[in-house]
CSV table of C-alpha atoms in Angstrom, one decimal:
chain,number,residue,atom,x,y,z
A,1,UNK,CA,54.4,9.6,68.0
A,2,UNK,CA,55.7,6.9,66.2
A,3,UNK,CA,52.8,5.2,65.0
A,4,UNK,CA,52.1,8.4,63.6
A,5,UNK,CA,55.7,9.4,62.4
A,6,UNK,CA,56.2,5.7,60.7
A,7,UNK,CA,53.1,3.7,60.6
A,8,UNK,CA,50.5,6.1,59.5
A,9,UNK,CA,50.0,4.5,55.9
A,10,UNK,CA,49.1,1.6,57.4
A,11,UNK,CA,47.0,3.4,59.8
A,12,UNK,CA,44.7,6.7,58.2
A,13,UNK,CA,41.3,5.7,57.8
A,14,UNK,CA,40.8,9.2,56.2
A,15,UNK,CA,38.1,8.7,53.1
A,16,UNK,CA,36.6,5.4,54.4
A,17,UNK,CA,33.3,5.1,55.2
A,18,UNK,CA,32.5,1.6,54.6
A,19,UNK,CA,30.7,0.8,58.1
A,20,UNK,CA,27.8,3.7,57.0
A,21,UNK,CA,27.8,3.1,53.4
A,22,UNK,CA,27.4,-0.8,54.3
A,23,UNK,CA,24.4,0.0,56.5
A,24,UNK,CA,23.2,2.0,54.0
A,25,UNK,CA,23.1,-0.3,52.0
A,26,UNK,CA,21.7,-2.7,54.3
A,27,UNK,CA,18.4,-0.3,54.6
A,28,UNK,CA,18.4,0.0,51.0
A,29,UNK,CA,18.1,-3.7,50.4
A,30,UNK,CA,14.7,-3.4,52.4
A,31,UNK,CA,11.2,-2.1,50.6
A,32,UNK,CA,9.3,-0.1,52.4
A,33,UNK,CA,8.0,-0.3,55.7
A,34,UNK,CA,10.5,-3.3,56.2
A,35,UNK,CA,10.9,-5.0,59.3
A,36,UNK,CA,14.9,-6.3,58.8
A,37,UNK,CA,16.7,-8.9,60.8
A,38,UNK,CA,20.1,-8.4,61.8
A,39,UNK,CA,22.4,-10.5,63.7
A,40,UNK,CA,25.0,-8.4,66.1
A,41,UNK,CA,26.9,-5.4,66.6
A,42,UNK,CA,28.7,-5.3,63.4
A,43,UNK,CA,25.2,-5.1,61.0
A,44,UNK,CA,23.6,-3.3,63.7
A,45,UNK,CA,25.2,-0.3,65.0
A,46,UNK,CA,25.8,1.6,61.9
A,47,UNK,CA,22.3,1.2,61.1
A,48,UNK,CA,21.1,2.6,64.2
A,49,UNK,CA,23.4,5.8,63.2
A,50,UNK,CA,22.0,6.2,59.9
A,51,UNK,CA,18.5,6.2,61.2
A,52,UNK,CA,18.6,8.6,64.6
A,53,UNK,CA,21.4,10.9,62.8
A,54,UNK,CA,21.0,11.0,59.2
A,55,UNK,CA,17.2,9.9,59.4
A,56,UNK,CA,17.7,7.7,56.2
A,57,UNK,CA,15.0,4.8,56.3
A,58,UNK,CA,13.4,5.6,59.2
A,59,UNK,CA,10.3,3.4,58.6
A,60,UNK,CA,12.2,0.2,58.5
A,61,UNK,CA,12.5,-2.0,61.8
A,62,UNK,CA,15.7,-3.1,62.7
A,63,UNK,CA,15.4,-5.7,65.4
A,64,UNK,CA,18.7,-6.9,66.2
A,65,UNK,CA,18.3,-11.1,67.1
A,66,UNK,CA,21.2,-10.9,69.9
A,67,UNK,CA,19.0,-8.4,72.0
A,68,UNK,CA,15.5,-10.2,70.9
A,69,UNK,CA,15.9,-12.2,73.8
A,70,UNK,CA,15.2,-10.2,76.3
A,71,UNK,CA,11.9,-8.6,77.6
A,72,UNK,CA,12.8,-4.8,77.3
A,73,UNK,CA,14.3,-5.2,74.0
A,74,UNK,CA,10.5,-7.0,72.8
A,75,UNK,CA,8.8,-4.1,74.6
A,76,UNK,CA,10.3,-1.4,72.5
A,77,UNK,CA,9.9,-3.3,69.3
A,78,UNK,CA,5.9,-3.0,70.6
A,79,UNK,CA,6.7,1.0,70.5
A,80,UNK,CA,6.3,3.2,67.2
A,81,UNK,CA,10.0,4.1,66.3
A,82,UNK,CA,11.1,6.8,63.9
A,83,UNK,CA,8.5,6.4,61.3
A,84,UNK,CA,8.0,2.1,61.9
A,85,UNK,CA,4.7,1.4,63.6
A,86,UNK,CA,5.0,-1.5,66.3
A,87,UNK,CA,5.4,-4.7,65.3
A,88,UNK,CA,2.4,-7.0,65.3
A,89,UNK,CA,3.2,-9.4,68.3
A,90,UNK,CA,0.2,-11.4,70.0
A,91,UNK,CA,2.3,-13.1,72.7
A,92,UNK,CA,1.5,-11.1,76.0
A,93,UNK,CA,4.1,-9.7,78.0
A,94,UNK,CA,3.7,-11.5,81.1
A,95,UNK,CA,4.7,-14.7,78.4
A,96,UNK,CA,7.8,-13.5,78.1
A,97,UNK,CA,9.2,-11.8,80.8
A,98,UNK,CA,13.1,-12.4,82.0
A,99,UNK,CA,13.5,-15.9,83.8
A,100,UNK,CA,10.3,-17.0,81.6
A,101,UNK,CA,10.8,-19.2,78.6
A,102,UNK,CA,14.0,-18.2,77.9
A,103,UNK,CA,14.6,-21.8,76.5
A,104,UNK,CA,12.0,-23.9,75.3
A,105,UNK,CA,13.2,-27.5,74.5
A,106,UNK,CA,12.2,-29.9,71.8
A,107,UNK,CA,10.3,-33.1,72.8
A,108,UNK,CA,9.1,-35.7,70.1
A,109,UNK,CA,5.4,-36.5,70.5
A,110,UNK,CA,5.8,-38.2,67.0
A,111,UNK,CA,3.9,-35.6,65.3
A,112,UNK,CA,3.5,-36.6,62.0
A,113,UNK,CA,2.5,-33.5,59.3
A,114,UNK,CA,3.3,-30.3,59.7
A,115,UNK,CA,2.0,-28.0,63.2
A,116,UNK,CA,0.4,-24.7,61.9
A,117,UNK,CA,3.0,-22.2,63.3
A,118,UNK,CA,0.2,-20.4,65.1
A,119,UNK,CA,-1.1,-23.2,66.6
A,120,UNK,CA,3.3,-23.4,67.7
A,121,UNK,CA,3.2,-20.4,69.2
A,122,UNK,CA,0.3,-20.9,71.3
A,123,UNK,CA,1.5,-24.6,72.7
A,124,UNK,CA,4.6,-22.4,74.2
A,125,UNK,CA,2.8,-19.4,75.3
A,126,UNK,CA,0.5,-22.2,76.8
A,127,UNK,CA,0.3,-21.8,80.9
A,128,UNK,CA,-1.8,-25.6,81.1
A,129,UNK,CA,0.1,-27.8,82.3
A,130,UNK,CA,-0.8,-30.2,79.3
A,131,UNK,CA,1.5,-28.3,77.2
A,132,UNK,CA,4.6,-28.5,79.0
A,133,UNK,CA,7.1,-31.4,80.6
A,134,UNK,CA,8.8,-32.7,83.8
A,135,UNK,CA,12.6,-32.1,83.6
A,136,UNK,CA,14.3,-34.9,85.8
A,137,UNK,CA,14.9,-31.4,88.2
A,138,UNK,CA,11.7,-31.3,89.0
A,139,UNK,CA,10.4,-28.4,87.3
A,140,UNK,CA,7.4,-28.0,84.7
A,141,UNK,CA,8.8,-26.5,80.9
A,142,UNK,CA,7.3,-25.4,77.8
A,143,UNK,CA,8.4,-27.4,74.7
A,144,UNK,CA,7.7,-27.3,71.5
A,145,UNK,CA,6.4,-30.7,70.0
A,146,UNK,CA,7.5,-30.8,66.1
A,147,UNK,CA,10.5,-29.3,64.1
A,148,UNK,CA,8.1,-29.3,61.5
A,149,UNK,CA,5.9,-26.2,60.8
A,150,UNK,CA,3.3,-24.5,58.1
A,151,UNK,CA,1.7,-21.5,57.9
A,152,UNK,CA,-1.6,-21.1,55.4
A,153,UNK,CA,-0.7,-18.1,52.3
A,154,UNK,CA,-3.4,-16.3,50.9
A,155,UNK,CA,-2.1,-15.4,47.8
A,156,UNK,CA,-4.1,-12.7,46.3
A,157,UNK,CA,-3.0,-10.6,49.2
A,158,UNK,CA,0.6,-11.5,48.2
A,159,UNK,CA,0.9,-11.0,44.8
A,160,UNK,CA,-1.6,-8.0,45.3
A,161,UNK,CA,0.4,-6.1,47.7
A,162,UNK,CA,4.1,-7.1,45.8
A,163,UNK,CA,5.2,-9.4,48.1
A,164,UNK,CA,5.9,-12.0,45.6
A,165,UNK,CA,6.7,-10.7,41.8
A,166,UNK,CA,3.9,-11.1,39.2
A,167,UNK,CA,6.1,-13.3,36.9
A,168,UNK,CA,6.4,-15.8,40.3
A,169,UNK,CA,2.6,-15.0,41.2
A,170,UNK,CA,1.5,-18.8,39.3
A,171,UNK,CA,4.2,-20.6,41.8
A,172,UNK,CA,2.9,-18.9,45.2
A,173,UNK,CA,2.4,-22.3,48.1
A,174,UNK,CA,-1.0,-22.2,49.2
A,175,UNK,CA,1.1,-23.2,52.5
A,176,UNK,CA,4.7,-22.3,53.7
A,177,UNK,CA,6.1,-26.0,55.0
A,178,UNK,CA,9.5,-26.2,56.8
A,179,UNK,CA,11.7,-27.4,59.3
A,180,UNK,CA,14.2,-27.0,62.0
A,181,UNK,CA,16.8,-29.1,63.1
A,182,UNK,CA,17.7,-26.8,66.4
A,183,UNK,CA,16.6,-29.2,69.3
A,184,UNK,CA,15.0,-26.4,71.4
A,185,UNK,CA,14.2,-22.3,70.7
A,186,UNK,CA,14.7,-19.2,72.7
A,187,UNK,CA,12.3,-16.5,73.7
A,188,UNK,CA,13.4,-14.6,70.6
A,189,UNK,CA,12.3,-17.4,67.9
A,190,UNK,CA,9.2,-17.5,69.7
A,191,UNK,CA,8.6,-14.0,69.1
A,192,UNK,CA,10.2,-14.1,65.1
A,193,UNK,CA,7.2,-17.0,64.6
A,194,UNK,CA,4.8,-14.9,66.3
A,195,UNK,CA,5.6,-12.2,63.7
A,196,UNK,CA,5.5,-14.1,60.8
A,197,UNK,CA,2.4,-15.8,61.6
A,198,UNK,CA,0.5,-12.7,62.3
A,199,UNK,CA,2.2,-10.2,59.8
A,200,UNK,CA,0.0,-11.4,57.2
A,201,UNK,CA,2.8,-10.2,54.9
A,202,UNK,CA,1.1,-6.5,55.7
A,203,UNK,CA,4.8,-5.6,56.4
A,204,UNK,CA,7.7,-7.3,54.1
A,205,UNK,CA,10.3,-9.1,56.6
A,206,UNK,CA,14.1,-9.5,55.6
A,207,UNK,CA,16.5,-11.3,57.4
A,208,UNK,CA,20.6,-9.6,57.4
A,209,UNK,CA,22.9,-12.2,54.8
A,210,UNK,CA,25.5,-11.6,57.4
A,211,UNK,CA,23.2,-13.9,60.5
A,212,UNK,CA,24.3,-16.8,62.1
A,213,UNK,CA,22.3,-19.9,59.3
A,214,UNK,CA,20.6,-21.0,62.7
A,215,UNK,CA,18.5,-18.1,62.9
A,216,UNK,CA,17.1,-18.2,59.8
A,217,UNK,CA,15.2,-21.3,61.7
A,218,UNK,CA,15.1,-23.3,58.7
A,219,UNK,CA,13.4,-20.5,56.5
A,220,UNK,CA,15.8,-20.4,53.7
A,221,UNK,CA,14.0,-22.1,51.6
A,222,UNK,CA,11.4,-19.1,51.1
A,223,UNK,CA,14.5,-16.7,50.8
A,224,UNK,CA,14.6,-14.1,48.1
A,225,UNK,CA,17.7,-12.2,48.0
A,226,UNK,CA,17.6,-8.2,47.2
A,227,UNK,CA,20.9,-7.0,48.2
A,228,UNK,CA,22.5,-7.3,51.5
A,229,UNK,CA,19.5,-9.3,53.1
A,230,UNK,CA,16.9,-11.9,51.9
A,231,UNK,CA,13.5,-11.1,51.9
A,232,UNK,CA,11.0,-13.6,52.8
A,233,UNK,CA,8.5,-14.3,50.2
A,234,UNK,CA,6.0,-17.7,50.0
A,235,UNK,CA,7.5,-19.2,47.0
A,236,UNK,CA,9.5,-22.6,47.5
A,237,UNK,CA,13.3,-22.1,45.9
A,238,UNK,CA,14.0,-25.1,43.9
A,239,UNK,CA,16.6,-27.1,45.6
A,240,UNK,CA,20.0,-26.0,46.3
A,241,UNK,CA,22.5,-27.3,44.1
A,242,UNK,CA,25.9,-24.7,44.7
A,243,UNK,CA,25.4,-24.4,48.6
A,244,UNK,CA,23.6,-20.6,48.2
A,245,UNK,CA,20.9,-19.4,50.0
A,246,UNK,CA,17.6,-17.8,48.3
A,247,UNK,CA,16.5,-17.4,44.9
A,248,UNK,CA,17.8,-14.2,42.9
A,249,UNK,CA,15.3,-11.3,42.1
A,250,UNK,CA,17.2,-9.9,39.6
A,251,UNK,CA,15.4,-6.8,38.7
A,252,UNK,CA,15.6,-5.7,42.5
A,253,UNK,CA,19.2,-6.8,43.1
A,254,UNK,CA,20.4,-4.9,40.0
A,255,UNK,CA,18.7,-1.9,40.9
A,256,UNK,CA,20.0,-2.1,44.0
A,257,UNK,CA,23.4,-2.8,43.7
A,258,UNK,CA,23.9,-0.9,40.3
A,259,UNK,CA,22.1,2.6,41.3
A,260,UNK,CA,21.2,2.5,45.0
A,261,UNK,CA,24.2,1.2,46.8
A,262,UNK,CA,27.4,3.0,48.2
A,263,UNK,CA,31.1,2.0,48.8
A,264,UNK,CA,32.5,3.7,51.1
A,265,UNK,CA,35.4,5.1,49.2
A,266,UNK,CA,36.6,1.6,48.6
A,267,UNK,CA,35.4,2.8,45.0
A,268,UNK,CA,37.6,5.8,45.0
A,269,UNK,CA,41.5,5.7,43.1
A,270,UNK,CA,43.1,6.9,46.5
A,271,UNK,CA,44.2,3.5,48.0
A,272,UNK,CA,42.7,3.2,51.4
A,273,UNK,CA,43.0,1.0,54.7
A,274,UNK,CA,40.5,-1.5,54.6
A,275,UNK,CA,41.0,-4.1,57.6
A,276,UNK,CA,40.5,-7.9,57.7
A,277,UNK,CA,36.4,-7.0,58.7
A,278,UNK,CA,36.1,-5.0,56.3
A,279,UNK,CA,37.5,-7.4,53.8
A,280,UNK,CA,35.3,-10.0,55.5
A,281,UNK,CA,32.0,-7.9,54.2
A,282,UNK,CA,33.3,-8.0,50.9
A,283,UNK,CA,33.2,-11.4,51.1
A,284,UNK,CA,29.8,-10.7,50.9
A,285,UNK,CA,29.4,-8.4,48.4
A,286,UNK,CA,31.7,-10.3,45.7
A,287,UNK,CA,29.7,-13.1,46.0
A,288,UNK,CA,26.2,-10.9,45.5
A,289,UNK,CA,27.8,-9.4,42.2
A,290,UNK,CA,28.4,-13.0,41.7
A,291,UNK,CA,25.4,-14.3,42.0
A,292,UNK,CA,23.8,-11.4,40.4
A,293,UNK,CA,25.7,-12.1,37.3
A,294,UNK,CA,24.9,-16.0,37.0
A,295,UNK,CA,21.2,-15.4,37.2
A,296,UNK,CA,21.1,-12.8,34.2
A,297,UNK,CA,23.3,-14.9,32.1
A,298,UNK,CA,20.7,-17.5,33.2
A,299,UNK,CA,17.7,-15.1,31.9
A,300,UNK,CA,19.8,-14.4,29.0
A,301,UNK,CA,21.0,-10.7,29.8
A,302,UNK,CA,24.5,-11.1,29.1
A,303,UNK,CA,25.3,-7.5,28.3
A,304,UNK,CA,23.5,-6.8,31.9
A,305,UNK,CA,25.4,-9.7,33.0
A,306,UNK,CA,28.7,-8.1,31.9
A,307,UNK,CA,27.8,-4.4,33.1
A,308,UNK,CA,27.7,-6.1,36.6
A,309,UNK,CA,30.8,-7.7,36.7
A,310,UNK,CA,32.4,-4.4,35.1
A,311,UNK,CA,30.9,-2.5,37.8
A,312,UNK,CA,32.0,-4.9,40.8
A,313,UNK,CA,35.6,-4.1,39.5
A,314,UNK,CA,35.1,-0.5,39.4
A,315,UNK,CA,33.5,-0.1,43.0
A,316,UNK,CA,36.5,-3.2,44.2
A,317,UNK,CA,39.5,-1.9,42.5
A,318,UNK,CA,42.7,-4.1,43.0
A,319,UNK,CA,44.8,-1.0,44.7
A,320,UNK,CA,42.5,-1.1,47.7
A,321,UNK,CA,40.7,-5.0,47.6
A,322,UNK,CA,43.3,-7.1,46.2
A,323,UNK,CA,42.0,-9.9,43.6
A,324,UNK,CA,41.4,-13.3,45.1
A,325,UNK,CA,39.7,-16.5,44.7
A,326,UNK,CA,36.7,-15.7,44.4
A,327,UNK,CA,37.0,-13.8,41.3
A,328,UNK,CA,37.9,-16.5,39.7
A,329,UNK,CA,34.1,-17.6,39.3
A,330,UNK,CA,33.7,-14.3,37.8
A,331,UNK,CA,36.1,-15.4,34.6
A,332,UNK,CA,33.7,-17.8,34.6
A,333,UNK,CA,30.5,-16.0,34.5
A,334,UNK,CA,32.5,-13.5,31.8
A,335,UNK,CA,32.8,-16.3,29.5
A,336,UNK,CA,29.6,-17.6,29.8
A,337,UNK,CA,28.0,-14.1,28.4
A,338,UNK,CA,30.4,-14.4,25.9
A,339,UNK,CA,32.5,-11.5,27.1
A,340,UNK,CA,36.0,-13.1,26.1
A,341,UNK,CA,38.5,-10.5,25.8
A,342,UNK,CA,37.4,-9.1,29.4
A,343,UNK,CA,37.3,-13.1,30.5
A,344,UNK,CA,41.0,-13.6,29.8
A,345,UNK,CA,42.1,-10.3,30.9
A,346,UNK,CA,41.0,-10.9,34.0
A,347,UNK,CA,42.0,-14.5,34.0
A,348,UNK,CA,45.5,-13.1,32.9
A,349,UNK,CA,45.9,-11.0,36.0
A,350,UNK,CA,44.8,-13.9,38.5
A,351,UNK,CA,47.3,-16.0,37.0
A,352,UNK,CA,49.9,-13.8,37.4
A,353,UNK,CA,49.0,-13.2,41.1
A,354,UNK,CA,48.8,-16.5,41.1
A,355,UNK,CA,51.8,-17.1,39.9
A,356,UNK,CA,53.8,-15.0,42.0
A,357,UNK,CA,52.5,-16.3,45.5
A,358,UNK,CA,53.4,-20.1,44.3
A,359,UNK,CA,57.0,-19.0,43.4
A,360,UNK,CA,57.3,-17.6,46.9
A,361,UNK,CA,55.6,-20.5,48.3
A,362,UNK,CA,57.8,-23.4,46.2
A,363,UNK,CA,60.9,-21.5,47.7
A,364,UNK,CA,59.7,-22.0,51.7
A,365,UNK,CA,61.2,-25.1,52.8
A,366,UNK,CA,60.2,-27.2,55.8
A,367,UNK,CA,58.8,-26.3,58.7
A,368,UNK,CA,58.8,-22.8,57.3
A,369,UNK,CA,56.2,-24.1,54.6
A,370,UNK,CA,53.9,-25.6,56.9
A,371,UNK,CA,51.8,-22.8,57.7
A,372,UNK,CA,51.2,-21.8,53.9
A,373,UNK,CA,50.3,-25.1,52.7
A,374,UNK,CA,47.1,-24.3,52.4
A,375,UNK,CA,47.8,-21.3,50.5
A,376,UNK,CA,50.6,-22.7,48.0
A,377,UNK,CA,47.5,-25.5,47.2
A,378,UNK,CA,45.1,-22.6,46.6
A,379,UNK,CA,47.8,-20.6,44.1
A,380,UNK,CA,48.0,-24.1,42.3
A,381,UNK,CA,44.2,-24.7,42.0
A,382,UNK,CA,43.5,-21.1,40.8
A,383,UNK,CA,46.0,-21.1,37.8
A,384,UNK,CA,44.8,-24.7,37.2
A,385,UNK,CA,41.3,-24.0,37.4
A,386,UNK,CA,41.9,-20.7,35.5
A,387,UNK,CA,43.8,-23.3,32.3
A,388,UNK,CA,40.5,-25.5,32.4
A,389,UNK,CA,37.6,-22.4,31.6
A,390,UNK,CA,40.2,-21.4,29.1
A,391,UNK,CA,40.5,-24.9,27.5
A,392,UNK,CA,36.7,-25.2,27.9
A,393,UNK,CA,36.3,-22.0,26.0
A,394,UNK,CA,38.4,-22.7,23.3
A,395,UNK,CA,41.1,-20.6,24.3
A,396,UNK,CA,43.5,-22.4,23.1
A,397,UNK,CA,46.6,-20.1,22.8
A,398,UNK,CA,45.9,-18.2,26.0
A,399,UNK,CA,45.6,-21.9,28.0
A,400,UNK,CA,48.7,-22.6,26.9
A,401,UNK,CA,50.0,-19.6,27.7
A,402,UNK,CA,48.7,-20.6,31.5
A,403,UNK,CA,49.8,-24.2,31.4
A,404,UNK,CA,53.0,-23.3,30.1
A,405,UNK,CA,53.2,-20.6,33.2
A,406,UNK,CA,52.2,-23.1,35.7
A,407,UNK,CA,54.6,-25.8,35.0
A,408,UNK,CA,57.9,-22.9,34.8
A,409,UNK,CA,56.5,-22.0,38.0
A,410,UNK,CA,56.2,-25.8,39.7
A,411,UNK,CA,59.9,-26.6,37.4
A,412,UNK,CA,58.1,-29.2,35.5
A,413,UNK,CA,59.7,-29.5,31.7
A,414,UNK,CA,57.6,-30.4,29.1
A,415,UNK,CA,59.4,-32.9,26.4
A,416,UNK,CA,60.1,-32.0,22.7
A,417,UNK,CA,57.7,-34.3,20.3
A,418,UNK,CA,59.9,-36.8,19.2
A,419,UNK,CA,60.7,-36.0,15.3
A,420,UNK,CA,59.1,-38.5,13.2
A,421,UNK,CA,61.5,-40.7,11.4
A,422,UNK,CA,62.4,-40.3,8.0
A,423,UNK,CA,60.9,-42.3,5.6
């Protein structure tokens, strides 16, 4: 009673719906007859919901990599579900069973190119005794003998079927080559390879943004990312220079995140209760508006560019996400497509939030500061990193505005010139 008498603000999760609208948009991020990765309970469950109650995307696969270990789990993604026909494995049963290759490890035969992933997949389905070792207990394992793997792209049937976009169709591999850096697999990268060698890209396969990296197994470089997972598509991403994973398709992540995707009532002007999970996802979702906004700047879309970032403030509004770090990137991005009134608006309110937490910080004294350290160096680095796009943009009255901020905020005086003497 008195949670509910005193605490209920803090409580009513009346008008949020993020965990559906999430999955939603998790199923949305998939084209058709999708088979989509996803890593645990979290980016699992709701999905589930969406598809046995609301039958909403009922032909895509959602095979969930913490159950994919296990035989039964394997057996029903060998079952027609909803409207998704089984998936294409050519591993028996009998191969994987429970107790059977649960754990395969890695042992260097000095293998020097590539190992067709087929070829793989067969070594460790292998019963001959040539394709296992002796462990020092005793007993015979599978193995796999290279971290390094290829798979052969016929790319007619890509671009033909829209796997990989027409304007990417001149840059298709003729051959996937990656690597691993796992020393040993379980029964449920087995069957992932087994899939992606003998999909024949018949049926596009995503994998959830939210996964662990080490179940990507090394695939990130063929990563295209569509929304809220990354498809995988046979082009090689150039290499990675700002620590992000898969290249943008910006035509599919626009329409997808402008028109497609929901928000839970995150979006709505009633302030709701959005927990530290919730504000986790968003993480997520900042970062795709983000990204989304970098790459058409990049093709030269500014105004498209601009609409983005306008509409990741209108579906994130500060009453129920409060601004952060990670916006800051997004002043950025705002003054790259020229967009400089609604740069330094935004900049303006980041400084000021800024602002505030390093006053409270500067007051904490001793041990009482030691667990915002962190923090009060983050406050600092914002409003100073917020003073160098400003300078860099020729902003000059608004960066002084923020320099002149930070230093009444850290007590620092600047000096009067020193008149010039009279001559």
């Amino acid at each position: 009673f008195v949670l509910a008498k005193d605490g209920w603000d803090d409580h009513d999760r009346s008008g949020r719906f993020t965990a559906r609208d999430f999955a939603y948009d998790y199923l949305m991020s998939c084209a058709p007859n999708a088979v989509l990765f996803t890593g645990g309970d979290n980016d699992t469950f709701p999905l589930w919901y969406l598809q046995e109650v609301e039958e909403i995307r009922t032909d895509v696969r959602v095979v969930v990599f913490s159950l994919f270990n296990t035989d039964w789990y394997i057996n029903g993604m060998r079952q027609k579900a909803y409207n998704s026909d089984p998936l294409p494995f050519t591993v028996p049963e009998d191969k994987y069973v429970q107790g059977v290759r649960d754990y395969i490890p890695f042992y260097d035969r000095q293998i020097k190119e590539p190992v067709d992933l087929r070829q793989i997949v067969d070594f460790v389905t292998s019963d001959d005794a040539r394709t296992k070792v002796r462990m020092q207990s005793g007993t015979e394992m599978n193995y796999f003998p290279s971290k390094n793997f290829k798979l052969a792209v016929d790319s007619a049937t890509v671009v033909g079927n829209g796997t990989v976009p027409m304007n990417l169709a001149s840059k298709v591999a003729k051959e996937m080559t990656w690597s691993i850096e796992s020393n040993y697999l379980l029964k449920g990268h087995i069957l992932m390879f087994d899939l992606i060698a003998n999909n024949n890209w018949k049926r596009p396969i995503y994998f959830a943004i939210s996964m662990e990296n080490e179940n990507y197994l090394g695939l990130e470089d063929y990563f295209q990312l569509e929304g809220l997972a990354y498809r995988l598509v046979p082009v090689k991403n150039p290499p990675n220079v700002d620590g992000q994973q898969g290249r943008v398709n910006t035509s599919v992540l626009y329409d997808n995140m402008m028109n497609k995707f929901r928000w839970g009532g995150m979006d709505k002007p009633k302030p709701i209760y959005l927990d530290d999970k919730i504000r986790g996802m968003t993480i997520n979702i900042k970062n795709n508006f983000s990204r989304l906004a970098e790459a058409l700047v990049a093709e030269g879309k500014n105004d498209s560019a601009v609409a983005v970032l306008d509409k990741a403030l209108q579906v994130m509004p500060e009453q129920n996400l409060p601004y952060n770090i990670y916006m800051v990137r997004w002043v950025d991005i705002l003054y790259k497509a020229k967009a400089i009134e609604k740069a330094n608006k935004l900049s303006a309110r980041l400084a000021e939030i800024a602002a505030d937490d390093l006053s409270y910080y500067i007051r904490l004294q001793g041990k009482d500061l030691v667990p915002y350290e962190r923090e009060k160096q983050q406050a600092t680095a914002i409003m100073q990193e917020l003073h160098r796009l400003a300078v860099d943009n020729k902003q000059d009255d608004f960066a002084k505005k923020l320099n002149n901020d930070l230093n009444g905020v850290l007590g620092i005086t600047t000096p009067s010139p020193t008149p010039a003497p009279k001559k």
